[in-house]
PDB file of C-alpha atoms in Angstrom:
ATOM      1  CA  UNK A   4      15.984  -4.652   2.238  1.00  0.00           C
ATOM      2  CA  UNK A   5      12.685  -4.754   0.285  1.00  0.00           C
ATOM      3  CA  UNK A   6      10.275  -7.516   0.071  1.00  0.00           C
ATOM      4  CA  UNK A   7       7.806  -8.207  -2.719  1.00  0.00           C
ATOM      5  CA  UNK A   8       4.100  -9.146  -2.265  1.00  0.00           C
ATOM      6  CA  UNK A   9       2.744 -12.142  -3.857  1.00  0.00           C
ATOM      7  CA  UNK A  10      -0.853 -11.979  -4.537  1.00  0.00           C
ATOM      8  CA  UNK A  11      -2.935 -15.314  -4.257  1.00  0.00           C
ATOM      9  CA  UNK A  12      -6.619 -13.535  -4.126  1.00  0.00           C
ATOM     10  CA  UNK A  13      -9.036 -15.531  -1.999  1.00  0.00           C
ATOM     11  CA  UNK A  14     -12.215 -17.037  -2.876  1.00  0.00           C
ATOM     12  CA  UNK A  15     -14.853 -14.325  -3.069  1.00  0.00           C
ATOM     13  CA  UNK A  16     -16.611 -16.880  -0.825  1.00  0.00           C
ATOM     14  CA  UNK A  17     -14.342 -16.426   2.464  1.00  0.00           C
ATOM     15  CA  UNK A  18     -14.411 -12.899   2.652  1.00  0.00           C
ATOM     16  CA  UNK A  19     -16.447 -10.168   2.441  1.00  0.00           C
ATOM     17  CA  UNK A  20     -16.053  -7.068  -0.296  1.00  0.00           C
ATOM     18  CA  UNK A  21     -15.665  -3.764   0.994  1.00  0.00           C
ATOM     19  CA  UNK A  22     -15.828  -2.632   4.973  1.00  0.00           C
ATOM     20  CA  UNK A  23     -18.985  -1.266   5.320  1.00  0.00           C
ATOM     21  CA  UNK A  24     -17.582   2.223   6.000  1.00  0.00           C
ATOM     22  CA  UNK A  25     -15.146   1.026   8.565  1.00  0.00           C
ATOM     23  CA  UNK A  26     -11.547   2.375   8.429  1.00  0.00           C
ATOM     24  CA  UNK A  27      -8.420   0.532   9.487  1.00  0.00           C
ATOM     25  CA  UNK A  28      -7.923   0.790  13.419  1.00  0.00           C
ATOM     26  CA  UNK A  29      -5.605  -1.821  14.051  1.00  0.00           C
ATOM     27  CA  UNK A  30      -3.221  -4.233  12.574  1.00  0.00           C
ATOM     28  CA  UNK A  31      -3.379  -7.681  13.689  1.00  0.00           C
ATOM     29  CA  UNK A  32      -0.905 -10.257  14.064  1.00  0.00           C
ATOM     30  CA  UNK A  33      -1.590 -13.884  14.031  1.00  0.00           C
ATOM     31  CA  UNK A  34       0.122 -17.221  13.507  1.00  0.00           C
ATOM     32  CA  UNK A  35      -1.470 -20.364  10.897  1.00  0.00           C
ATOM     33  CA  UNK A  36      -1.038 -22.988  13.751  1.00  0.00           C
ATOM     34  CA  UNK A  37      -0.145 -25.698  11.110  1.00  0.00           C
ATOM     35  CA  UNK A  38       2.586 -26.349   8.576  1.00  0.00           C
ATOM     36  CA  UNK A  39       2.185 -25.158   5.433  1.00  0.00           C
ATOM     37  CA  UNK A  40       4.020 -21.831   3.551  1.00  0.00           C
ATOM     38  CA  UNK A  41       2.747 -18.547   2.778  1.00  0.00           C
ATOM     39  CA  UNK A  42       2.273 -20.037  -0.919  1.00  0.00           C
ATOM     40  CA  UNK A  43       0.567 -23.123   0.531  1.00  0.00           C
ATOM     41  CA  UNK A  44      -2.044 -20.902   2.793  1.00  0.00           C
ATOM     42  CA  UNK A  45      -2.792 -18.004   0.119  1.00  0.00           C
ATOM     43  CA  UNK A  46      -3.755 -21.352  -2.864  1.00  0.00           C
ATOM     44  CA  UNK A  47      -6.083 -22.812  -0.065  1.00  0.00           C
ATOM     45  CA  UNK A  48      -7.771 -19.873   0.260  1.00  0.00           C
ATOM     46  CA  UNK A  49      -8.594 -19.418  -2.936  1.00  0.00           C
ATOM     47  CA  UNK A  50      -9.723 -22.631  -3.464  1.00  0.00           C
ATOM     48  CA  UNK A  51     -13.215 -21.988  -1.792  1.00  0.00           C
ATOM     49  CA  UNK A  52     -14.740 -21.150   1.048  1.00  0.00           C
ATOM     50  CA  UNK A  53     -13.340 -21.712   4.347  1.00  0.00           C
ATOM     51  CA  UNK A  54     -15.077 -20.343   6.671  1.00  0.00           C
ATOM     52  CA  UNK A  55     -12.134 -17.747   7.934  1.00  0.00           C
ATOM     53  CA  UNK A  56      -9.715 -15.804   6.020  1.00  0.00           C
ATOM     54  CA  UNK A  57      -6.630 -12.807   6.192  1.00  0.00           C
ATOM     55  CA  UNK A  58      -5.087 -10.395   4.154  1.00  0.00           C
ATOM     56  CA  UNK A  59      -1.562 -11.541   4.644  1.00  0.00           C
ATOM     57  CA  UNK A  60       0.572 -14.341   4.718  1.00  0.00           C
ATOM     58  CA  UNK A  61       4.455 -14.212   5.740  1.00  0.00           C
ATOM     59  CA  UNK A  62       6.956 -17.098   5.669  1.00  0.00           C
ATOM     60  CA  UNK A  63      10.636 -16.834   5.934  1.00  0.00           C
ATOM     61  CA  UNK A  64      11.079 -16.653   2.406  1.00  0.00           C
ATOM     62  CA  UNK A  65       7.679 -15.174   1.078  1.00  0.00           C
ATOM     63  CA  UNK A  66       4.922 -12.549   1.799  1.00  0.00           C
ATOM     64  CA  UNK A  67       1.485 -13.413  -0.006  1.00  0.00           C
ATOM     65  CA  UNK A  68      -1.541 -10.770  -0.170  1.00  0.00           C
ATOM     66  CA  UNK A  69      -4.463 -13.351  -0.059  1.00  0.00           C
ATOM     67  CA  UNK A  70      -7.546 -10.380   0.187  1.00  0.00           C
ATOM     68  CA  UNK A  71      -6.882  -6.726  -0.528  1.00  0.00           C
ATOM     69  CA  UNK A  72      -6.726  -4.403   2.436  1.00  0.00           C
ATOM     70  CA  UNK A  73     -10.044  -2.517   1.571  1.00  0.00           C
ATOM     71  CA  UNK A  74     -11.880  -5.670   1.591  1.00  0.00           C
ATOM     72  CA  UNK A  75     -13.081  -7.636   5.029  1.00  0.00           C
ATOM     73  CA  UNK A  76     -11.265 -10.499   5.860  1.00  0.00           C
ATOM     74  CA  UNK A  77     -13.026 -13.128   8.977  1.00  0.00           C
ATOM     75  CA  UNK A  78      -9.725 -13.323  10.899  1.00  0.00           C
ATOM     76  CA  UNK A  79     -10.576 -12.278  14.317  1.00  0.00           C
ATOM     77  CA  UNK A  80     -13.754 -13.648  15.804  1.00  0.00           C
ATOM     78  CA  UNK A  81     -16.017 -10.306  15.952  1.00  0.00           C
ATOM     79  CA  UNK A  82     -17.751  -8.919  12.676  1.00  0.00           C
ATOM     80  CA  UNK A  83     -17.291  -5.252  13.982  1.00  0.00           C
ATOM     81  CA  UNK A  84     -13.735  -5.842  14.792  1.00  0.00           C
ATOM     82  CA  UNK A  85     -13.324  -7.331  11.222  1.00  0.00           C
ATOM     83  CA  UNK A  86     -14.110  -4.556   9.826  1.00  0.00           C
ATOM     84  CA  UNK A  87     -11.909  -2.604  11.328  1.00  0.00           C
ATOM     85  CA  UNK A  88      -8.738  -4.578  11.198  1.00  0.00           C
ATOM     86  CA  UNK A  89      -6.147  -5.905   8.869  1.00  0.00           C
ATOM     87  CA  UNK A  90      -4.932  -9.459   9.728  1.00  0.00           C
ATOM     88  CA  UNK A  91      -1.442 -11.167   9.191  1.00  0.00           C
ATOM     89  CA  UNK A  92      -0.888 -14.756   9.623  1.00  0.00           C
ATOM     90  CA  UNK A  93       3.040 -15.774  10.527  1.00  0.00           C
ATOM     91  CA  UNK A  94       3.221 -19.247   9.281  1.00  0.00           C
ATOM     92  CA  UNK A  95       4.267 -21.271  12.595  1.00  0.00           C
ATOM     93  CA  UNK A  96       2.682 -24.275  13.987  1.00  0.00           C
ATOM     94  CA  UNK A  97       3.633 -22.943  17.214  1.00  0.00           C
ATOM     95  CA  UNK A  98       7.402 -22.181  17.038  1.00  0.00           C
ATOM     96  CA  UNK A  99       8.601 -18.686  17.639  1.00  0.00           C
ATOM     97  CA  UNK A 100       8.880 -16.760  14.016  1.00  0.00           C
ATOM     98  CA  UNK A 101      12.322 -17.009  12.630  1.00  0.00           C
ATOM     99  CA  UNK A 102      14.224 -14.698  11.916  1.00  0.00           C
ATOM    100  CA  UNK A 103      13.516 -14.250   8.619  1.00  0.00           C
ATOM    101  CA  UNK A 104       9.697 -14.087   9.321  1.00  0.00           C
ATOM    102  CA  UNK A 105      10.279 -11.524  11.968  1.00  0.00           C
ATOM    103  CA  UNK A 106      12.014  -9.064   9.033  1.00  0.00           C
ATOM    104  CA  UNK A 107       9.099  -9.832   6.638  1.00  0.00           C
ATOM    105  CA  UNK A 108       6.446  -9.159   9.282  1.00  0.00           C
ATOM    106  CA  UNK A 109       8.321  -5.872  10.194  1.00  0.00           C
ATOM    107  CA  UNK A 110       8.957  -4.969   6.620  1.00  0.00           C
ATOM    108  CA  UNK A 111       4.724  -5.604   5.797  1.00  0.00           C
ATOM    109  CA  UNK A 112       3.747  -4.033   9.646  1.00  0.00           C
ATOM    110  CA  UNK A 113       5.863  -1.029   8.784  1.00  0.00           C
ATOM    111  CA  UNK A 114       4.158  -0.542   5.674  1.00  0.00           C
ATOM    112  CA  UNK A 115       1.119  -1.111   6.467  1.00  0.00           C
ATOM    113  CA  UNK A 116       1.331   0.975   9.261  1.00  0.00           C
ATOM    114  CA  UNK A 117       2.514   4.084   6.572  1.00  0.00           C
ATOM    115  CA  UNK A 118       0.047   3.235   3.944  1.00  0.00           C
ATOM    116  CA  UNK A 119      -3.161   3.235   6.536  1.00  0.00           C
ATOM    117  CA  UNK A 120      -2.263   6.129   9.167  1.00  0.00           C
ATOM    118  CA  UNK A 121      -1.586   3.209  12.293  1.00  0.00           C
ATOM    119  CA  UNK A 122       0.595   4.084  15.220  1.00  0.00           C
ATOM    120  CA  UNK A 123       2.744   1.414  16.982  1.00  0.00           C
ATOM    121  CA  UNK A 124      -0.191   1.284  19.590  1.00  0.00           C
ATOM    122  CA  UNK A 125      -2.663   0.008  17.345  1.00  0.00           C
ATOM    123  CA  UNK A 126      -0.535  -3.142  16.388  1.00  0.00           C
ATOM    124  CA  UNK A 127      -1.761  -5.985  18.102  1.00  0.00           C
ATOM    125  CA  UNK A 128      -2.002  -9.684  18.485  1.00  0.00           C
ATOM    126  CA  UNK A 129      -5.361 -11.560  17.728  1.00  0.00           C
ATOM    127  CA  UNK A 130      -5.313 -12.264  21.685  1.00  0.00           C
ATOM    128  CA  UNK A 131      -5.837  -8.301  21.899  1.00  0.00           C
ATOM    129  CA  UNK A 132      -9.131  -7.778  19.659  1.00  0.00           C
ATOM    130  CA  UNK A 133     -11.791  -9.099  22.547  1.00  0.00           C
ATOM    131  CA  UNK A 134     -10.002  -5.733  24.636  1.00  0.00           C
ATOM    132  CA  UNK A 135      -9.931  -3.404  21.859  1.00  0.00           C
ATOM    133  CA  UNK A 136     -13.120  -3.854  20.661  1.00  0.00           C
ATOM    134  CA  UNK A 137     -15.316  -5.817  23.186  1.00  0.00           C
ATOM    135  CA  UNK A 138     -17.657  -2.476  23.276  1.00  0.00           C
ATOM    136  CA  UNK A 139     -18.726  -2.241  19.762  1.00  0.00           C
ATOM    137  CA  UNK A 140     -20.801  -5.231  20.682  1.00  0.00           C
ATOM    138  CA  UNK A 141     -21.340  -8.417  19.041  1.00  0.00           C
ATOM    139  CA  UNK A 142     -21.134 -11.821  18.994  1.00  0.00           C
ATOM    140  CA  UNK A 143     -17.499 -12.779  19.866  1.00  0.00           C
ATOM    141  CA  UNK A 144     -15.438 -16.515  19.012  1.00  0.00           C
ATOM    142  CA  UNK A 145     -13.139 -17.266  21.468  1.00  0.00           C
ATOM    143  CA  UNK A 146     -11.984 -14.270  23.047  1.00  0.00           C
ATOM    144  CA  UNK A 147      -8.610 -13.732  24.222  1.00  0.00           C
ATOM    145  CA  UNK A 148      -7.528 -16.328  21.411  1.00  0.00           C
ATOM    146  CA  UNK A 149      -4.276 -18.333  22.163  1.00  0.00           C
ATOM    147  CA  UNK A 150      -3.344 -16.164  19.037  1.00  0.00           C
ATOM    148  CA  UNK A 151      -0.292 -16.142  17.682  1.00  0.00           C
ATOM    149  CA  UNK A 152       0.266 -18.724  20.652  1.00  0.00           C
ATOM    150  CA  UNK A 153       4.498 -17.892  20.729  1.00  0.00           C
ATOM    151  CA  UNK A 154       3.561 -14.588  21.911  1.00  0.00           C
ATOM    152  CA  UNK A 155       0.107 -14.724  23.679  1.00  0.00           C
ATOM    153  CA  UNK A 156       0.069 -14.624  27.732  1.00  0.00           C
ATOM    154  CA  UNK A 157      -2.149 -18.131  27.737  1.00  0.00           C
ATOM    155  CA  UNK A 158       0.891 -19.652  25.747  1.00  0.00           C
ATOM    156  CA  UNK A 159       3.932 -19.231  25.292  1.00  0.00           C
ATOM    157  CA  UNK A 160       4.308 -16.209  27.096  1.00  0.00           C
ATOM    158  CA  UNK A 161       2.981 -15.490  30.409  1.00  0.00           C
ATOM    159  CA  UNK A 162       4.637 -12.365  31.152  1.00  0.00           C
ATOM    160  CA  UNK A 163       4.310 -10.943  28.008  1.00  0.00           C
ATOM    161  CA  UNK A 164       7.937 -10.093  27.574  1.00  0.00           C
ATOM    162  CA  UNK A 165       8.178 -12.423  24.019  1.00  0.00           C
ATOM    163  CA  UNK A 166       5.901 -10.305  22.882  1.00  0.00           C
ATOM    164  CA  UNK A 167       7.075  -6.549  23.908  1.00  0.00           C
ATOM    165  CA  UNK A 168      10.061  -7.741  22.411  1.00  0.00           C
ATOM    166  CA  UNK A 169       8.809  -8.859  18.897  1.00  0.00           C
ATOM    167  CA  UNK A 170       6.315  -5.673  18.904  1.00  0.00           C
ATOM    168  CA  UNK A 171       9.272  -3.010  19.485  1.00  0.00           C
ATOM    169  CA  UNK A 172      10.766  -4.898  16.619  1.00  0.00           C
ATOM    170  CA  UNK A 173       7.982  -4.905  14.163  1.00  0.00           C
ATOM    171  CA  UNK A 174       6.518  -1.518  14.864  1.00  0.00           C
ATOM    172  CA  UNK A 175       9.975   1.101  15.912  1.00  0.00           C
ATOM    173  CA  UNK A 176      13.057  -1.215  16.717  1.00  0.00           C
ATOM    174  CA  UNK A 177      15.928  -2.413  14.484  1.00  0.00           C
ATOM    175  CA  UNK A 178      16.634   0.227  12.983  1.00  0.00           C
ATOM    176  CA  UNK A 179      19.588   0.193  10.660  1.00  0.00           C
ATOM    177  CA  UNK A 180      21.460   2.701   9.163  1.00  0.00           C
ATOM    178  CA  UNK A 181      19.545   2.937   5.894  1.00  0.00           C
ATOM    179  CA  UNK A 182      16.211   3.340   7.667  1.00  0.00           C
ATOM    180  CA  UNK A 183      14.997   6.427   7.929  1.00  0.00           C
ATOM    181  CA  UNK A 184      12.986   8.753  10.400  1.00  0.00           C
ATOM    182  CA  UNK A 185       9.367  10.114   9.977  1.00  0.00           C
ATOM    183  CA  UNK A 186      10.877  13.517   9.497  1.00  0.00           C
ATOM    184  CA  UNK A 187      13.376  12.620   6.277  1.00  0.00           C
ATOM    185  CA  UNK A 188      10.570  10.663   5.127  1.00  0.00           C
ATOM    186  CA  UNK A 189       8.444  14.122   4.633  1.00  0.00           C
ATOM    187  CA  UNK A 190      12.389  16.002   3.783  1.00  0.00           C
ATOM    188  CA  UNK A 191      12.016  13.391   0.594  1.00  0.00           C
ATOM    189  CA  UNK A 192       8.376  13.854   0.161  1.00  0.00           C
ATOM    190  CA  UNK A 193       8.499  17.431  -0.016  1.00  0.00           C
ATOM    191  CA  UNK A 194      10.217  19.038  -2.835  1.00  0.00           C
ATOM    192  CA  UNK A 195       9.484  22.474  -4.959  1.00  0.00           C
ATOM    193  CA  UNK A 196       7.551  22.885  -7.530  1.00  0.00           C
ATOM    194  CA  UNK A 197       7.296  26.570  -9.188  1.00  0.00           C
ATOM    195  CA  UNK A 198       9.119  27.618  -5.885  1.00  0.00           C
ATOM    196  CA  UNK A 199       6.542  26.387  -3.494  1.00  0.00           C
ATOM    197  CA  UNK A 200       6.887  23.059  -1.317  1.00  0.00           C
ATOM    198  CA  UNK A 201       4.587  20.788  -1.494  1.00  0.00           C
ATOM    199  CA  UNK A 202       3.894  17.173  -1.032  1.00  0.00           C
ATOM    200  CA  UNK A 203       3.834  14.800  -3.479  1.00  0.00           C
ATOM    201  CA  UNK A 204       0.388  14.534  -4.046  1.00  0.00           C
ATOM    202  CA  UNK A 205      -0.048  17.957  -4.863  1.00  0.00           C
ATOM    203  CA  UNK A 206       2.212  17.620  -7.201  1.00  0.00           C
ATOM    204  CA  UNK A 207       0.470  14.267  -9.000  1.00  0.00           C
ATOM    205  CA  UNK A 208      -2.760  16.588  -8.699  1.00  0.00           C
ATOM    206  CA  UNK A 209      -0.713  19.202 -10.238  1.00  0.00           C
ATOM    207  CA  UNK A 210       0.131  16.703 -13.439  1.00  0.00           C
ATOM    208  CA  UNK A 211      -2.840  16.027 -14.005  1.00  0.00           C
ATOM    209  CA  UNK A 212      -4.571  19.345 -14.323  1.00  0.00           C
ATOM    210  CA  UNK A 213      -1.532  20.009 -16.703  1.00  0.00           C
ATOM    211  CA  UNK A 214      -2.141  17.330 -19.069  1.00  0.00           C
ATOM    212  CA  UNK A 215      -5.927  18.024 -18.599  1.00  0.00           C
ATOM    213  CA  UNK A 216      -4.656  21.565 -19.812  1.00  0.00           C
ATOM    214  CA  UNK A 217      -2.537  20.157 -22.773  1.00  0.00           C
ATOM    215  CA  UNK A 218      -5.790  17.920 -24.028  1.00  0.00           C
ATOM    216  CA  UNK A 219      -8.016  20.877 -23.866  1.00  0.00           C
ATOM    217  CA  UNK A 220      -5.183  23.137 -25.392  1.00  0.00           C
ATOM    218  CA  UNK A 221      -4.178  20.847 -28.449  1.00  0.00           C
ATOM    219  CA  UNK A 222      -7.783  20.223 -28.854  1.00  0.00           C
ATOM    220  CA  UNK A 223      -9.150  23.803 -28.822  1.00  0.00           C
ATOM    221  CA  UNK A 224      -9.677  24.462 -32.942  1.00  0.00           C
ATOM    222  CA  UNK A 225     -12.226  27.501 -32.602  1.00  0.00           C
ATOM    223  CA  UNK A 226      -9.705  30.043 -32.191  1.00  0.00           C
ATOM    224  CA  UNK A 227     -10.617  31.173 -28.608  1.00  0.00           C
ATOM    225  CA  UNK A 228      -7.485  30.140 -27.082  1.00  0.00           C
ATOM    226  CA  UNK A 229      -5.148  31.817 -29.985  1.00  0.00           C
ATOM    227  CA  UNK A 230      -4.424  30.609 -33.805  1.00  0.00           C
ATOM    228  CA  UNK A 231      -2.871  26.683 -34.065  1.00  0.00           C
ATOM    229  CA  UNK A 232       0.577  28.476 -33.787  1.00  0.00           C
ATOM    230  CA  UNK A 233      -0.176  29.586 -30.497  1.00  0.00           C
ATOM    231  CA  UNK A 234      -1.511  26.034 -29.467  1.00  0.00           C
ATOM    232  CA  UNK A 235       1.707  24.132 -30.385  1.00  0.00           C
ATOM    233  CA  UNK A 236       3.708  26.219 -28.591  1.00  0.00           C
ATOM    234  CA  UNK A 237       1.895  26.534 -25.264  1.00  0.00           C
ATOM    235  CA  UNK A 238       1.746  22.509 -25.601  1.00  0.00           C
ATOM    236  CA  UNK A 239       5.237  22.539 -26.184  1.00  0.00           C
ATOM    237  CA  UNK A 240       5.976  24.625 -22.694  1.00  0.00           C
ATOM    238  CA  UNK A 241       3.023  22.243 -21.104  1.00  0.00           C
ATOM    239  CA  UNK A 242       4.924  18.852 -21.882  1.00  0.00           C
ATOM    240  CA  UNK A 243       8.245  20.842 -20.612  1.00  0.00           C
ATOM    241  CA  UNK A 244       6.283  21.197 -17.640  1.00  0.00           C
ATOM    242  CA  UNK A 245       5.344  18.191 -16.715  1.00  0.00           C
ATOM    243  CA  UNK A 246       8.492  16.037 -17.842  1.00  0.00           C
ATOM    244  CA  UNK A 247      10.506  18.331 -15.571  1.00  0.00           C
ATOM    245  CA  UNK A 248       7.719  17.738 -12.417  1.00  0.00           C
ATOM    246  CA  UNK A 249       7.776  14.494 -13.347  1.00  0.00           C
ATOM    247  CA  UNK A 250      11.764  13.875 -13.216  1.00  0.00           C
ATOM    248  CA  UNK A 251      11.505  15.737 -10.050  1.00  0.00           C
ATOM    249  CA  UNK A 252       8.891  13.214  -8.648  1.00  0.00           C
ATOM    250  CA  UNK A 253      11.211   9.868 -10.187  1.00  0.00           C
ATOM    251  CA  UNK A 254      13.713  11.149  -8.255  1.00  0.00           C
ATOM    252  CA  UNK A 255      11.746  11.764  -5.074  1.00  0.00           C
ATOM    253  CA  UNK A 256       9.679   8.338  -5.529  1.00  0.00           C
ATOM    254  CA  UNK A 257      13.405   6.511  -6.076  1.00  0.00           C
ATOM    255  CA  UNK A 258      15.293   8.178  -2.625  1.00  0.00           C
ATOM    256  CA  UNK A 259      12.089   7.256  -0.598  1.00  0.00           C
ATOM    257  CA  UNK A 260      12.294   3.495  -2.148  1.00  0.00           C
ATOM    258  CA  UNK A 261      15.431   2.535  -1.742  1.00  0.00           C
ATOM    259  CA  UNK A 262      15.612   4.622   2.042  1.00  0.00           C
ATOM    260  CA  UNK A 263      12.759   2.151   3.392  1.00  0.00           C
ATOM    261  CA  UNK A 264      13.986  -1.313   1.311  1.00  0.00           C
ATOM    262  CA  UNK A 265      11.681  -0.920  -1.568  1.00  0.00           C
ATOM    263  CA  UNK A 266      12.763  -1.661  -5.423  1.00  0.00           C
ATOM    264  CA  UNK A 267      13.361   1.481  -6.574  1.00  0.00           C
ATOM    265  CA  UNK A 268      13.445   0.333 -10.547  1.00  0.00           C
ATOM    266  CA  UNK A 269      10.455  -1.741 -10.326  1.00  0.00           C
ATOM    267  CA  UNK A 270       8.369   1.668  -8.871  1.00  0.00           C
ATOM    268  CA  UNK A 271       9.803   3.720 -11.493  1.00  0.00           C
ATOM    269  CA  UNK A 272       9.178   1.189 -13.942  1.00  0.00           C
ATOM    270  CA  UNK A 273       4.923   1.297 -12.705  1.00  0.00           C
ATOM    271  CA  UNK A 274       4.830   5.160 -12.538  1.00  0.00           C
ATOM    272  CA  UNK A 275       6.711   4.938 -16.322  1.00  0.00           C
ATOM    273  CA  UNK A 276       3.610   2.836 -17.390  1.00  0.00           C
ATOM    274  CA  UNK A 277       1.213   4.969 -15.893  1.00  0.00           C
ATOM    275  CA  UNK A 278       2.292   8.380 -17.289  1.00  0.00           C
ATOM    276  CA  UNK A 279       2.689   6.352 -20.566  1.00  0.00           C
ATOM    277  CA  UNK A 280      -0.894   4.773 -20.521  1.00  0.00           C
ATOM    278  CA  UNK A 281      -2.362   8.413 -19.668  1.00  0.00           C
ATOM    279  CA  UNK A 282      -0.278  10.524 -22.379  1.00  0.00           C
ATOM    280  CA  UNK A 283      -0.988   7.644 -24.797  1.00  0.00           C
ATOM    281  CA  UNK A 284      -4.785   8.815 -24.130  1.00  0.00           C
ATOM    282  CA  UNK A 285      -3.942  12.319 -25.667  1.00  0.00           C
ATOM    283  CA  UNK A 286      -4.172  12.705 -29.295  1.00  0.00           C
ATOM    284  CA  UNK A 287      -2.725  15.561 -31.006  1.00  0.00           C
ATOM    285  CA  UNK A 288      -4.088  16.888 -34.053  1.00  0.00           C
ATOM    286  CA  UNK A 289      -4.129  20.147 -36.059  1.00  0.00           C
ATOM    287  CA  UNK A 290      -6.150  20.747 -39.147  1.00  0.00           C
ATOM    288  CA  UNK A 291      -7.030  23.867 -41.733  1.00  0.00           C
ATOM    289  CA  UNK A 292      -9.655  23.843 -44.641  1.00  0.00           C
ATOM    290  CA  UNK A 293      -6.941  23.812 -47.107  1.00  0.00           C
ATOM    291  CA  UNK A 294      -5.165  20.761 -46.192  1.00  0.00           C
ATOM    292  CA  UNK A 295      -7.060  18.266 -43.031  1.00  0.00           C
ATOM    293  CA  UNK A 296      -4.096  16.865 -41.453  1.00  0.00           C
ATOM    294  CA  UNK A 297      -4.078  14.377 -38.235  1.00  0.00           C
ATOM    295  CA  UNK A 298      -1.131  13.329 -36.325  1.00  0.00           C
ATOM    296  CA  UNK A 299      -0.745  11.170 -33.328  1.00  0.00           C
ATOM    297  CA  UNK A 300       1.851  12.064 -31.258  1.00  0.00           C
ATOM    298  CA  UNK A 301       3.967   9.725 -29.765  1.00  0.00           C
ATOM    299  CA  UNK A 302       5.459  10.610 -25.876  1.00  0.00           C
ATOM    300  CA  UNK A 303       8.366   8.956 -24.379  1.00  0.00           C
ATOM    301  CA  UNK A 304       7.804   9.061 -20.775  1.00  0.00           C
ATOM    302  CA  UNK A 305      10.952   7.945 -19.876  1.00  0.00           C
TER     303      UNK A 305
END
């Protein structure tokens, strides 16, 4: 099952834009240590500044984005380590997560952990950052933080088995029949265009210089490129083209969504808009001396 992500964006005065350069080394895991919803956290937040901040908030019944992963949240107690870290808060006053936080925090860790390159390893609790980064330096707050205290050795777990237990979960356990493996995920991924495999990227790259193509093509009038005859037909073979590359990629884009719990109509529905906003960019017109004429072609990108 798929979750979707609330966003609730933060007071530009609790967190800092940008990361300084830093990429993403490890994701965090915390808990609020107070009542009070994902909803409830992510509005005070963004009610001013608070001295402390995170990207994510997960309930049992919500996930809220409070500051955007590229931007520096103050959620571990070292400015280096900031930098390079993305913090969720679990919304426990010091209860074990529930149930359904544990699938929301799994769903958003396994995400994340796709979207920014992390490895199980590199998943960690807040009680963690002092070890993982202690040698970049810096002024640390409260090192080996009671943090999310549930699952940290100085509270409610002193042999650390609450913990190996929740991170298998979050990071490679659980899963269920309509999960998939790293390797179908690339099976889906890849696909061929022109009779060569490549990843999906390539192929949005690909689009791109096509259209670029049809723009320059339509718009060519000085006869370099062939009569107007000749223009209309190779933009005719350029829009085949790209709605058959880009029916290949819906139907890539929809396998992979619905294999890891994503909505596979609402992401079809935001790469729709896209390809419509871009081709709704491209004018198409034709003219001679005789008889100026100017059309606007409409595209269905459905």
């Amino acid at each position: 099952m798929g979750y979707s992500i609330q966003s609730i964006p933060a007071s530009s005065r609790t967190y800092t834009r940008g990361r300084e350069g830093c990429s993403i080394g490890h994701i965090v895991v915390h808990y609020t240590g107070a009542a009070g919803g994902a909803v409830d956290n992510g509005r005070y937040f963004a009610g001013g500044a608070r001295g402390a901040s995170a990207h994510y908030f997960v309930d049992s019944g919500a996930i809220v984005q409070s500051v955007a992963d590229s931007d520096t949240a103050w959620a571990v107690g070292n400015w280096g380590a900031n930098l390079r870290t993305l913090s969720i808060e679990v919304c426990s006053a010091g209860e074990d997560f529930s149930q359904g936080e544990r699938e929301r925090l799994r769903w958003l860790v396994r995400s994340l952990m796709a979207r920014h390159g992390v490895d199980a390893a590199h998943v960690i609790r807040h009680y963690d950052c002092y070890d993982a980064y202690r040698n970049i330096g810096g002024r640390w707050v409260d090192p080996h933080k009671c943090c999310p205290a549930p699952y940290a050795p100085n509270g409610g777990d002193p042999s650390g088995a609450k913990w190996r237990e929740l991170h298998e979960y979050i990071t490679n356990g659980g899963e269920s029949e309509e999960d998939m493996n790293a390797s179908d995920v690339n099976d889906i991924w890849a696909f061929t265009n022109g009779g060569e495999s490549q990843t999906v990227y390539r192929n949005l790259i690909d689009n791109n210089v096509r259209l670029q193509a049809l723009e320059y093509a339509v718009g060519d009038r000085s006869g370099a490129n062939g009569d107007m005859y000749t223009n209309v037909i190779d933009t005719n073979v350029r829009i085949q083209e790209v709605q058959a590359t880009l029916a290949a990629l819906s139907a890539a884009v929809q396998a992979l969504a619905t294999s890891k719990g994503a909505d596979p109509d609402a992401i079809a529905q935001e790469v729709k808009d896209a390809v419509a906003q871009k081709l709704s960019e491209i004018k198409l017109s034709v003219s001679t001396e005789a008889a100026p004429v100017a059309e606007k072609a409409e595209s269905d990108a459905s």
